Amino acid sequence: MALKEETNNQGSCNNCNTEVACANCGLYGILGVVSKLEHSTPEHLEKILKKRQVVAKGENLFRTGQPFHGLYAIKSGSFKSYAFLEGGQEQVAGFHFPGDLLGLEAVSSTRYSYSARALEDSSVCELKFEELDLMQDHFQQFQEQLILLLSDQILREQRQSGLSVRQSADERVAAFLIGLSCRLAERGLQADEFRLAMSRQDIASYLGLAVETVSRILKLFSERDLLSVQSKKINLIDKPGLREIAHIKGCCQETT
Amino acid sequence: MALKEETNNQGSCNNCNTEVACANCGLYGILGVVSKLEHSTPEHLEKILKKRQVVAKGENLFRTGQPFHGLYAIKSGSFKSYAFLEGGQEQVAGFHFPGDLLGLEAVSSTRYSYSARALEDSSVCELKFEELDLMQDHFQQFQEQLILLLSDQILREQRQSGLSVRQSADERVAAFLIGLSCRLAERGLQADEFRLAMSRQDIASYLGLAVETVSRILKLFSERDLLSVQSKKINLIDKPGLREIAHIKGCCQETT
DNA sequence: CGCGACTTTGACATGCATCAAAAGTAGTGG
DNA sequence: CCACTACTTTTGATGCATGTCAAAGTCGCG
């Protein structure tokens, strides 16, 4: 079966740092259900799951208001989600990495509530919702998985939203970096040294700071040997130190 | 059937401003499914839906970490949801009014992720998840409703979280008041004149401001005749004016 | 009526946005 | 391959919004 095959392929790619293994992908639970389809032919599966679409840097996966057509799982690369405020100013809502899902919140509203753009050349898998009636008898299990995904998403957003309002600028930047590192580590990607594909402006927008402030704080951190910066390359040298600044204790307990 | 009866009762209570009609309640969609249960006896229904529990001011509906046992729909009164930050400081995550649901995000995680406390004497209905297997053949419709609820919740949280970081203090307070007014109006409750059951400290925590700032801004607004304040009583006099400060254009287009 | 908690008011300090300009980086075409 | 332009990032100087501290005033509950 096509799906299992791919799972194995990726399972052996643990040392590869730019691409997430299927087992670490947000769609994995749902794919488990999809793969159970009894009379599933390769063509049949392909209608539901479009694997490995390539998205060029700067291209949009979808835009605010477009009709919902499917969930995307990021395979490689990275994306930003964003919307426009009054006055046409862009507000970055989040950054998304291999293993993350995009488009979840549109499931019931039938339209994407924000836009998603590739920050670098990337690839995604798409779970097409148009063809979902093909799932038939496994639809209930599919729904259960969907409920899990949605509920997780709510938890994640809750955790985030409450925090940032009260935080100072350096807390925000430190928390941003630690959070990034955690998410990459969870997916089996390199967590201490990575490329920030997004611009400083994007980071600033996301954190609710001025670009200049982000720049200054990164410099401050590098002066204190908490990290090193070479344009977009970031190397987290003293993660415990950063975690202390961010007031983050749990999460990512490696490097204890 | 017990449920339909209550629906009618409340439907006729539109001029009553402290209690939400069942038709405006967040559980309504799900209850539609529950009420379809074929062999439903009153006792049977009561096991799933516990109607009109009374919660005294200051009492907790649930606390962070408690095992999930059910969804709550607020019938009357109001609640705050909150968690504790490092150092034991309380962070208010939201305020909840008649018609709102509490506990949604715990559906899949099996534990409540925050605490919910009554800001005044209140009443709730509880949808018990322990007894859900009683739903049998209607379980799928139940799931569909749940997916809708979860997805809506995500949209609401998204809208909120992105905004507040960039806003100034008066924008936040104005947006808070307008948002409150909208939510009350949506549920058929009095929207221009209401009692803020929560303390200034709670508002400040929620908005990420100092108590003093909230106090000052309310005074400022009342000096400019945008509203009037008498301790906890608020009267929104110039909603268009407030909406302008908050940069909110859509939503609640009454009083045009 | 009195006590403790909440709210308001004032004075002051400071973190961060804003403006301006220099330095660095990337993309393009000759 | 280099030079040119446009964009992004960094650095510095300044001002204001908002947090903090302190104290007076008000509310509400027993």
Coordinates of C-alpha atoms (C1' of nucleotides) in Angstrom, one line a residue:
Chain A
M1 CA 0.0 0.0 0.0
A2 CA 1.3 3.3 -1.0
L3 CA 0.9 5.0 2.4
K4 CA 2.8 2.4 4.4
E5 CA 5.6 2.4 1.9
E6 CA 6.1 6.1 2.3
T7 CA 6.0 5.8 6.1
N8 CA 8.9 3.4 5.9
N9 CA 10.8 5.6 3.6
Q10 CA 10.6 8.5 5.9
G11 CA 11.1 6.5 9.0
S12 CA 14.6 5.8 8.0
C13 CA 15.4 9.5 7.3
N14 CA 15.8 10.5 11.0
N15 CA 19.2 12.0 10.4
C16 CA 17.8 14.2 7.6
N17 CA 17.1 17.6 9.2
T18 CA 15.1 19.4 6.6
E19 CA 12.2 17.1 6.2
V20 CA 9.8 15.6 8.7
A21 CA 9.2 11.9 8.9
C22 CA 5.6 10.9 8.3
A23 CA 5.4 9.5 11.8
N24 CA 6.0 13.0 13.1
C25 CA 3.5 14.6 10.9
G26 CA 0.3 16.2 12.1
L27 CA -1.8 14.2 9.7
Y28 CA -0.4 10.9 10.9
G29 CA -3.4 10.0 13.0
I30 CA -5.8 10.7 10.2
L31 CA -3.7 9.0 7.7
G32 CA -3.9 5.9 9.8
V33 CA -7.6 5.9 9.2
V34 CA -7.3 6.7 5.6
S35 CA -4.9 3.8 5.1
K36 CA -7.5 1.4 6.5
L37 CA -9.8 1.9 3.5
E38 CA -10.6 -1.6 2.5
H39 CA -11.0 -1.3 -1.2
S40 CA -8.3 1.4 -1.5
T41 CA -6.5 1.5 -4.8
P42 CA -3.6 3.8 -5.3
E43 CA -5.8 6.1 -7.4
H44 CA -8.4 6.0 -4.7
L45 CA -5.9 7.1 -2.1
E46 CA -4.4 9.7 -4.3
K47 CA -7.8 11.4 -4.6
I48 CA -7.8 11.9 -0.8
L49 CA -4.2 12.5 -0.2
K50 CA -2.1 14.6 -2.6
K51 CA 1.4 13.9 -1.6
R52 CA 4.4 16.2 -1.9
Q53 CA 3.2 19.2 -3.7
V54 CA 6.0 21.7 -4.1
V55 CA 5.5 25.3 -3.1
A56 CA 8.0 27.9 -4.1
K57 CA 9.3 30.6 -1.8
G58 CA 6.8 33.5 -1.7
E59 CA 3.9 31.4 -3.1
N60 CA 0.7 31.2 -1.2
L61 CA -0.9 27.9 -0.1
F62 CA -4.2 29.7 0.4
R63 CA -5.5 33.2 1.1
T64 CA -8.0 34.7 3.6
G65 CA -11.5 34.0 2.4
Q66 CA -10.8 31.3 -0.2
P67 CA -13.1 28.4 0.0
F68 CA -11.8 25.5 2.1
H69 CA -10.6 22.6 0.0
G70 CA -8.3 20.7 2.3
L71 CA -5.8 20.4 5.1
Y72 CA -2.1 20.8 4.4
A73 CA 0.7 19.1 6.3
I74 CA 4.1 20.6 5.8
K75 CA 6.7 18.1 4.7
S76 CA 9.7 20.4 4.3
G77 CA 10.4 24.1 4.4
S78 CA 8.4 26.7 6.4
F79 CA 5.4 29.0 6.2
K80 CA 3.9 32.0 7.8
S81 CA 0.3 32.6 8.4
Y82 CA -1.0 36.1 8.4
A83 CA -3.9 38.4 8.0
F84 CA -4.3 42.1 7.2
L85 CA -5.3 44.6 9.8
E86 CA -7.1 47.9 9.3
G87 CA -4.9 50.0 7.0
G88 CA -3.5 47.1 5.1
Q89 CA -0.8 46.3 7.7
E90 CA 0.2 42.7 7.7
Q91 CA -0.2 40.8 11.0
V92 CA 1.8 37.6 11.3
A93 CA -0.3 35.0 13.2
G94 CA 2.3 32.2 13.3
F95 CA 5.1 30.3 11.8
H96 CA 4.7 26.7 10.6
F97 CA 7.3 24.0 10.2
P98 CA 7.5 20.4 8.9
G99 CA 4.9 18.3 10.6
D100 CA 2.5 21.2 11.3
L101 CA -1.0 21.4 9.8
L102 CA -2.4 24.4 8.0
G103 CA -6.0 25.1 7.4
L104 CA -7.6 23.3 10.4
E105 CA -9.7 26.1 11.6
A106 CA -11.4 26.3 8.1
V107 CA -12.9 22.8 8.5
S108 CA -16.3 24.1 9.7
S109 CA -16.3 27.7 8.5
T110 CA -15.6 26.5 4.9
R111 CA -13.3 29.4 4.2
Y112 CA -9.7 29.9 5.2
S113 CA -9.5 32.5 7.9
Y114 CA -6.0 33.6 7.1
S115 CA -3.4 33.4 4.4
A116 CA -0.4 31.0 4.4
R117 CA 2.8 31.8 2.4
A118 CA 6.0 29.8 1.9
L119 CA 9.0 31.4 3.6
E120 CA 11.3 29.3 1.5
D121 CA 10.9 26.5 -1.1
S122 CA 8.8 24.0 0.6
S123 CA 6.7 20.9 0.1
V124 CA 3.4 19.8 1.5
C125 CA 0.9 17.0 1.5
E126 CA -2.8 17.8 1.1
L127 CA -5.7 16.0 2.6
K128 CA -8.5 16.8 0.2
F129 CA -11.8 17.3 1.9
E130 CA -13.8 17.3 -1.3
E131 CA -13.3 13.6 -1.7
L132 CA -14.0 12.6 1.8
D133 CA -17.1 10.7 1.2
L134 CA -14.8 8.0 -0.2
M135 CA -14.0 7.2 3.4
Q136 CA -17.5 5.7 4.0
D137 CA -17.4 3.3 6.9
H138 CA -14.3 4.8 8.4
F139 CA -15.8 8.3 8.5
Q140 CA -16.4 8.0 12.2
Q141 CA -12.8 7.2 13.1
F142 CA -11.9 10.0 10.8
Q143 CA -14.0 12.4 12.8
E144 CA -12.5 11.2 16.0
Q145 CA -9.1 12.1 14.7
L146 CA -10.3 15.4 13.6
I147 CA -11.7 16.2 17.0
L148 CA -8.3 15.3 18.5
L149 CA -6.5 17.7 16.1
L150 CA -8.9 20.6 16.7
S151 CA -8.8 20.2 20.4
D152 CA -5.0 20.1 20.4
Q153 CA -5.0 23.2 18.3
I154 CA -7.1 25.0 20.9
L155 CA -4.8 24.1 23.7
R156 CA -1.8 25.3 21.8
E157 CA -3.4 28.6 20.9
Q158 CA -4.6 29.1 24.5
R159 CA -1.1 28.6 25.9
Q160 CA 0.3 31.1 23.5
S161 CA -2.3 33.9 23.6
G162 CA -2.4 34.3 27.3
L163 CA 1.3 34.7 27.6
S164 CA 2.6 37.2 25.2
V165 CA 0.5 40.2 26.4
R166 CA 2.3 40.4 29.7
Q167 CA 5.8 39.7 28.5
S168 CA 8.5 42.2 28.0
A169 CA 10.4 42.3 24.7
D170 CA 13.3 40.1 25.7
E171 CA 11.0 37.6 27.3
R172 CA 9.1 37.4 24.0
V173 CA 12.2 37.0 21.8
A174 CA 13.6 34.3 24.2
A175 CA 10.3 32.5 24.3
F176 CA 10.0 32.7 20.6
L177 CA 13.4 31.1 20.1
I178 CA 13.0 28.4 22.7
G179 CA 9.5 27.6 21.4
L180 CA 10.9 27.3 17.9
S181 CA 13.7 25.0 19.1
C182 CA 11.2 22.8 21.0
R183 CA 8.9 22.4 18.0
L184 CA 11.8 21.5 15.7
A185 CA 13.1 19.0 18.3
E186 CA 9.7 17.4 18.6
R187 CA 9.7 16.7 14.9
G188 CA 13.2 15.3 15.0
L189 CA 14.8 18.3 13.3
Q190 CA 17.9 20.1 14.3
A191 CA 17.0 22.2 17.3
D192 CA 20.0 24.2 18.4
E193 CA 21.2 25.6 15.1
F194 CA 18.8 26.6 12.5
R195 CA 18.0 29.1 9.8
L196 CA 15.3 31.7 10.5
A197 CA 13.6 31.7 7.1
M198 CA 11.3 34.6 8.1
S199 CA 12.4 38.3 8.0
R200 CA 13.0 40.3 11.1
Q201 CA 9.9 42.2 10.2
D202 CA 7.8 39.0 10.3
I203 CA 9.3 38.1 13.7
A204 CA 8.5 41.6 15.0
S205 CA 5.0 41.5 13.7
Y206 CA 4.4 38.1 15.2
L207 CA 5.8 39.1 18.6
G208 CA 4.1 42.5 18.6
L209 CA 7.4 44.4 18.6
A210 CA 9.2 46.9 16.4
V211 CA 11.8 45.5 14.0
E212 CA 14.5 47.5 15.7
T213 CA 13.7 46.0 19.0
V214 CA 14.0 42.5 17.7
S215 CA 17.4 43.4 16.2
R216 CA 18.6 45.0 19.4
I217 CA 17.6 42.1 21.5
L218 CA 19.2 39.5 19.3
K219 CA 22.4 41.5 19.5
L220 CA 22.1 41.7 23.3
F221 CA 21.6 38.0 23.5
S222 CA 24.6 37.3 21.3
E223 CA 26.7 39.7 23.4
R224 CA 25.8 37.7 26.5
D225 CA 26.8 34.5 24.7
L226 CA 23.3 33.1 24.8
L227 CA 23.3 32.6 21.1
S228 CA 25.2 33.5 17.9
V229 CA 23.6 35.2 14.9
Q230 CA 24.9 35.3 11.4
S231 CA 22.2 37.0 9.4
K232 CA 19.5 34.3 9.3
K233 CA 21.6 31.6 10.9
I234 CA 20.9 31.2 14.6
N235 CA 22.8 29.1 17.0
L236 CA 21.4 28.6 20.5
I237 CA 24.4 28.4 22.8
D238 CA 22.9 28.8 26.2
K239 CA 19.4 27.4 26.1
P240 CA 19.0 27.2 29.9
G241 CA 19.9 30.9 30.0
L242 CA 17.3 31.7 27.3
R243 CA 14.7 29.6 29.0
E244 CA 15.3 31.5 32.2
I245 CA 14.8 34.8 30.4
A246 CA 11.6 33.4 28.8
H247 CA 10.4 32.0 32.2
I248 CA 9.9 28.7 30.5
K249 CA 10.7 25.7 32.7
G250 CA 9.0 22.7 31.2
C251 CA 9.2 21.6 27.6
C252 CA 12.2 20.3 25.8
Q253 CA 14.1 18.9 28.7
E254 CA 17.0 17.7 26.6
T255 CA 20.4 19.3 27.3
T256 CA 19.5 19.2 31.0
Chain B
M1 CA -40.1 15.6 26.0
A2 CA -38.2 17.4 28.7
L3 CA -35.8 19.2 26.5
K4 CA -38.3 20.6 24.0
E5 CA -40.4 21.8 26.9
E6 CA -37.5 23.8 28.3
T7 CA -36.7 25.2 24.9
N8 CA -40.1 26.7 24.8
N9 CA -40.0 28.0 28.3
Q10 CA -36.9 30.0 27.5
G11 CA -37.9 31.0 24.1
S12 CA -40.6 33.1 25.6
C13 CA -38.1 34.8 28.0
N14 CA -36.6 37.2 25.4
N15 CA -37.3 40.3 27.5
C16 CA -35.4 38.7 30.4
N17 CA -31.9 40.1 30.4
T18 CA -30.0 38.0 32.8
E19 CA -30.7 34.5 31.4
V20 CA -30.0 33.2 27.9
A21 CA -32.6 31.4 25.9
C22 CA -31.8 27.8 25.1
A23 CA -32.0 28.7 21.4
N24 CA -29.0 31.1 21.9
C25 CA -27.0 28.6 23.9
G26 CA -23.8 27.1 22.7
L27 CA -25.0 23.6 23.4
Y28 CA -28.1 24.1 21.2
G29 CA -26.7 22.3 18.2
I30 CA -25.6 19.3 20.3
L31 CA -28.8 19.2 22.2
G32 CA -30.7 18.9 19.0
V33 CA -28.9 15.6 18.5
V34 CA -29.3 14.5 22.1
S35 CA -33.1 15.1 21.9
K36 CA -33.3 12.8 18.9
L37 CA -32.5 9.8 21.0
E38 CA -35.2 7.4 20.1
H39 CA -35.7 5.5 23.3
S40 CA -35.0 8.5 25.5
T41 CA -36.8 8.5 28.8
P42 CA -36.5 11.6 31.1
E43 CA -34.1 9.7 33.3
H44 CA -32.0 8.8 30.3
L45 CA -31.7 12.4 29.2
E46 CA -30.9 13.5 32.7
K47 CA -27.9 11.3 32.7
I48 CA -26.5 13.2 29.7
L49 CA -27.7 16.6 30.4
K50 CA -27.7 18.0 33.9
K51 CA -29.9 21.1 33.7
R52 CA -29.6 24.2 35.8
Q53 CA -27.0 23.5 38.3
V54 CA -26.5 26.6 40.6
V55 CA -23.0 27.9 41.1
A56 CA -22.4 30.4 43.9
K57 CA -20.2 33.5 43.4
G58 CA -16.6 32.6 43.9
E59 CA -17.2 28.9 43.4
N60 CA -15.2 27.0 40.8
L61 CA -16.8 25.0 38.1
F62 CA -13.5 23.2 37.6
R63 CA -9.8 23.7 38.1
T64 CA -6.7 23.3 36.0
G65 CA -5.7 19.6 35.8
Q66 CA -9.0 18.1 37.0
P67 CA -10.1 15.2 34.9
F68 CA -12.6 16.2 32.2
H69 CA -16.2 15.2 33.0
G70 CA -18.3 17.4 30.8
L71 CA -19.1 20.6 28.9
Y72 CA -20.8 23.4 30.7
A73 CA -23.2 25.9 29.1
I74 CA -23.7 29.1 31.1
K75 CA -27.4 29.7 31.7
S76 CA -27.1 32.9 33.8
G77 CA -24.4 34.8 35.6
S78 CA -20.8 35.0 34.4
F79 CA -17.5 33.3 34.8
K80 CA -13.8 33.9 34.4
S81 CA -11.3 31.4 33.1
Y82 CA -7.8 31.7 34.4
A83 CA -4.5 29.9 35.0
F84 CA -1.5 30.6 37.1
L85 CA 1.8 31.9 35.8
E86 CA 5.2 31.3 37.3
G87 CA 5.3 32.8 40.7
G88 CA 1.6 32.1 41.4
Q89 CA 0.3 35.1 39.6
E90 CA -3.2 34.7 38.2
Q91 CA -3.6 35.2 34.5
V92 CA -7.2 35.7 33.4
A93 CA -7.8 34.0 30.0
G94 CA -11.4 35.1 29.3
F95 CA -14.8 36.0 30.6
H96 CA -17.8 33.9 29.9
F97 CA -21.5 34.8 29.7
P98 CA -24.8 33.2 29.3
G99 CA -24.8 31.0 26.2
D100 CA -21.0 30.4 26.3
L101 CA -19.5 27.0 26.6
L102 CA -16.8 26.1 29.1
G103 CA -14.5 23.1 29.0
L104 CA -14.4 22.5 25.2
E105 CA -10.7 22.3 24.9
A106 CA -10.6 19.5 27.5
V107 CA -12.5 17.1 25.2
S108 CA -9.5 15.4 23.9
S109 CA -6.9 16.2 26.5
T110 CA -9.1 14.6 29.2
R111 CA -8.1 17.3 31.7
Y112 CA -9.3 20.9 32.0
S113 CA -6.5 23.2 30.9
Y114 CA -7.6 26.2 33.1
S115 CA -9.8 27.0 36.0
A116 CA -13.3 28.5 35.8
R117 CA -14.8 30.5 38.6
A118 CA -18.2 32.2 39.0
L119 CA -18.0 36.0 39.2
E120 CA -21.5 36.1 40.6
D121 CA -24.2 33.7 41.5
S122 CA -24.7 31.8 38.3
S123 CA -26.4 28.7 36.8
V124 CA -25.1 26.2 34.2
C125 CA -26.2 23.2 32.3
E126 CA -23.8 20.3 32.1
L127 CA -23.4 17.9 29.2
K128 CA -21.9 14.9 30.8
F129 CA -19.4 13.1 28.6
E130 CA -19.2 10.0 30.9
E131 CA -22.6 8.9 29.7
L132 CA -22.1 9.6 26.1
D133 CA -22.2 6.0 25.0
L134 CA -25.9 6.3 25.5
M135 CA -26.0 8.3 22.3
Q136 CA -25.4 5.1 20.3
D137 CA -26.6 5.6 16.7
H138 CA -26.6 9.4 16.9
F139 CA -23.0 9.5 18.0
Q140 CA -21.8 10.5 14.5
Q141 CA -24.1 13.6 14.4
F142 CA -22.9 14.4 17.9
Q143 CA -19.3 14.3 16.6
E144 CA -20.2 16.6 13.8
Q145 CA -21.6 19.1 16.1
L146 CA -18.6 18.9 18.3
I147 CA -16.3 19.5 15.3
L148 CA -18.3 22.6 14.6
L149 CA -18.0 23.9 18.1
L150 CA -14.2 23.2 18.3
S151 CA -13.6 24.9 14.9
D152 CA -15.6 27.9 15.9
Q153 CA -13.7 28.2 19.1
I154 CA -10.4 28.2 17.2
L155 CA -11.6 31.0 15.0
R156 CA -12.6 33.1 18.0
E157 CA -9.3 32.6 19.7
Q158 CA -7.4 33.4 16.6
R159 CA -9.2 36.6 16.1
Q160 CA -8.5 37.6 19.7
S161 CA -4.9 36.6 20.1
G162 CA -3.4 38.3 17.1
L163 CA -5.0 41.6 18.0
S164 CA -4.2 42.4 21.6
V165 CA -0.4 42.4 21.3
R166 CA -0.2 45.4 19.0
Q167 CA -2.9 47.5 20.7
S168 CA -2.4 50.4 23.0
A169 CA -4.1 50.5 26.4
D170 CA -7.2 52.6 25.3
E171 CA -7.6 50.4 22.2
R172 CA -7.7 47.4 24.4
V173 CA -10.2 48.7 26.9
A174 CA -12.5 50.0 24.1
A175 CA -12.2 46.7 22.2
F176 CA -13.0 44.9 25.5
L177 CA -16.1 46.9 26.1
I178 CA -17.4 46.7 22.5
G179 CA -16.6 43.0 22.4
L180 CA -18.6 42.5 25.6
S181 CA -21.5 44.5 24.3
C182 CA -21.5 42.5 21.0
R183 CA -21.5 39.1 22.8
L184 CA -24.3 40.2 25.1
A185 CA -26.3 41.5 22.2
E186 CA -25.8 38.2 20.2
R187 CA -27.4 36.4 23.1
G188 CA -30.3 38.7 23.4
L189 CA -29.1 40.3 26.6
Q190 CA -28.9 44.0 27.4
A191 CA -25.9 45.3 25.5
D192 CA -25.6 49.0 26.3
E193 CA -25.9 49.0 30.0
F194 CA -24.5 46.2 32.1
R195 CA -22.7 45.2 35.3
L196 CA -19.1 44.3 35.1
A197 CA -19.1 41.4 37.5
M198 CA -15.4 41.0 37.3
S199 CA -12.9 43.1 39.3
R200 CA -10.7 45.8 37.7
Q201 CA -7.8 43.5 38.5
D202 CA -9.4 40.8 36.4
I203 CA -9.9 43.1 33.5
A204 CA -6.4 44.3 33.8
S205 CA -5.0 40.8 33.9
Y206 CA -7.1 39.8 30.9
L207 CA -6.0 42.9 28.9
G208 CA -2.4 42.7 30.0
L209 CA -2.5 46.1 31.6
A210 CA -2.0 47.5 35.1
V211 CA -5.1 48.0 37.3
E212 CA -4.3 51.7 37.5
T213 CA -4.3 52.0 33.7
V214 CA -7.7 50.4 33.4
S215 CA -9.0 52.7 36.0
R216 CA -7.5 55.8 34.3
I217 CA -8.8 54.9 30.9
L218 CA -12.3 54.3 32.1
K219 CA -12.2 57.7 33.7
L220 CA -10.9 59.2 30.5
F221 CA -13.7 57.6 28.5
S222 CA -16.3 58.8 30.9
E223 CA -14.9 62.4 30.8
R224 CA -15.2 62.2 27.0
D225 CA -18.8 61.1 27.4
L226 CA -18.1 57.8 25.6
L227 CA -19.6 56.0 28.6
S228 CA -20.6 56.4 32.2
V229 CA -19.2 54.4 35.1
Q230 CA -20.7 53.8 38.5
S231 CA -18.5 51.4 40.3
K232 CA -19.4 48.1 38.4
K233 CA -22.3 49.6 36.4
I234 CA -21.3 50.5 32.8
N235 CA -23.4 52.5 30.4
L236 CA -22.1 52.7 26.8
I237 CA -23.2 56.1 25.6
D238 CA -21.2 56.6 22.4
K239 CA -20.6 53.1 20.9
P240 CA -19.5 54.4 17.5
G241 CA -16.9 56.5 19.3
L242 CA -15.7 53.5 21.3
R243 CA -15.7 51.4 18.2
E244 CA -13.5 54.0 16.5
I245 CA -11.0 53.9 19.3
A246 CA -10.9 50.2 19.2
H247 CA -10.6 50.1 15.4
I248 CA -13.6 47.8 15.2
K249 CA -15.7 48.4 12.2
G250 CA -17.9 45.3 11.6
C251 CA -19.8 43.4 14.3
C252 CA -22.8 44.6 16.1
Q253 CA -24.2 46.9 13.5
E254 CA -27.3 47.8 15.5
T255 CA -27.5 51.5 16.6
T256 CA -26.1 52.4 13.2
Chain C
dC1 C1' -21.0 50.7 61.9
dG2 C1' -16.3 49.2 61.1
dC3 C1' -12.9 46.6 58.9
dG4 C1' -10.6 44.7 54.8
dA5 C1' -10.6 44.7 50.0
dC6 C1' -11.0 47.0 45.9
dT7 C1' -10.6 51.4 43.3
dT8 C1' -8.9 55.8 42.2
dT9 C1' -5.5 59.4 42.0
dG10 C1' -0.9 61.4 41.7
dA11 C1' 4.2 61.5 40.9
dC12 C1' 7.9 59.3 38.9
dA13 C1' 10.8 55.9 36.1
dT14 C1' 11.6 53.3 32.1
dG15 C1' 10.9 50.2 28.2
dC16 C1' 9.9 50.4 23.8
dA17 C1' 8.2 52.8 19.6
dT18 C1' 9.5 56.1 16.4
dC19 C1' 12.4 58.6 13.4
dA20 C1' 16.7 58.9 10.8
dA21 C1' 20.6 57.2 8.8
dA22 C1' 24.4 53.9 8.0
dA23 C1' 25.7 49.2 7.0
dG24 C1' 24.9 44.9 5.1
dT25 C1' 22.6 41.5 1.8
dA26 C1' 20.4 39.8 -2.2
dG27 C1' 18.8 39.9 -6.6
dT28 C1' 19.5 41.6 -11.6
dG29 C1' 21.5 42.7 -15.8
dG30 C1' 25.5 44.1 -18.4
Chain D
dC1 C1' 32.0 38.1 -12.4
dC2 C1' 31.2 42.4 -11.0
dA3 C1' 28.5 46.6 -10.3
dC4 C1' 24.2 48.7 -9.4
dT5 C1' 19.9 49.1 -7.1
dA6 C1' 16.5 47.9 -3.8
dC7 C1' 15.6 45.9 0.3
dT8 C1' 16.6 44.3 4.9
dT9 C1' 19.0 44.8 9.1
dT10 C1' 21.6 47.4 12.4
dT11 C1' 22.7 51.4 15.1
dG12 C1' 21.9 55.7 17.5
dA13 C1' 19.0 59.6 19.6
dT14 C1' 14.7 61.0 21.4
dG15 C1' 9.9 61.0 23.4
dC16 C1' 5.8 59.0 25.1
dA17 C1' 2.8 55.5 27.0
dT18 C1' 2.4 52.7 30.5
dG19 C1' 4.2 50.2 34.6
dT20 C1' 5.4 51.0 39.4
dC21 C1' 5.1 52.9 44.0
dA22 C1' 2.6 55.3 47.4
dA23 C1' -1.4 57.1 49.5
dA24 C1' -6.2 58.5 49.7
dG25 C1' -10.8 57.3 48.8
dT26 C1' -14.8 54.1 48.3
dC27 C1' -17.3 49.9 48.5
dG28 C1' -19.3 45.9 50.5
dC29 C1' -19.8 42.4 53.8
dG30 C1' -20.4 40.8 58.6

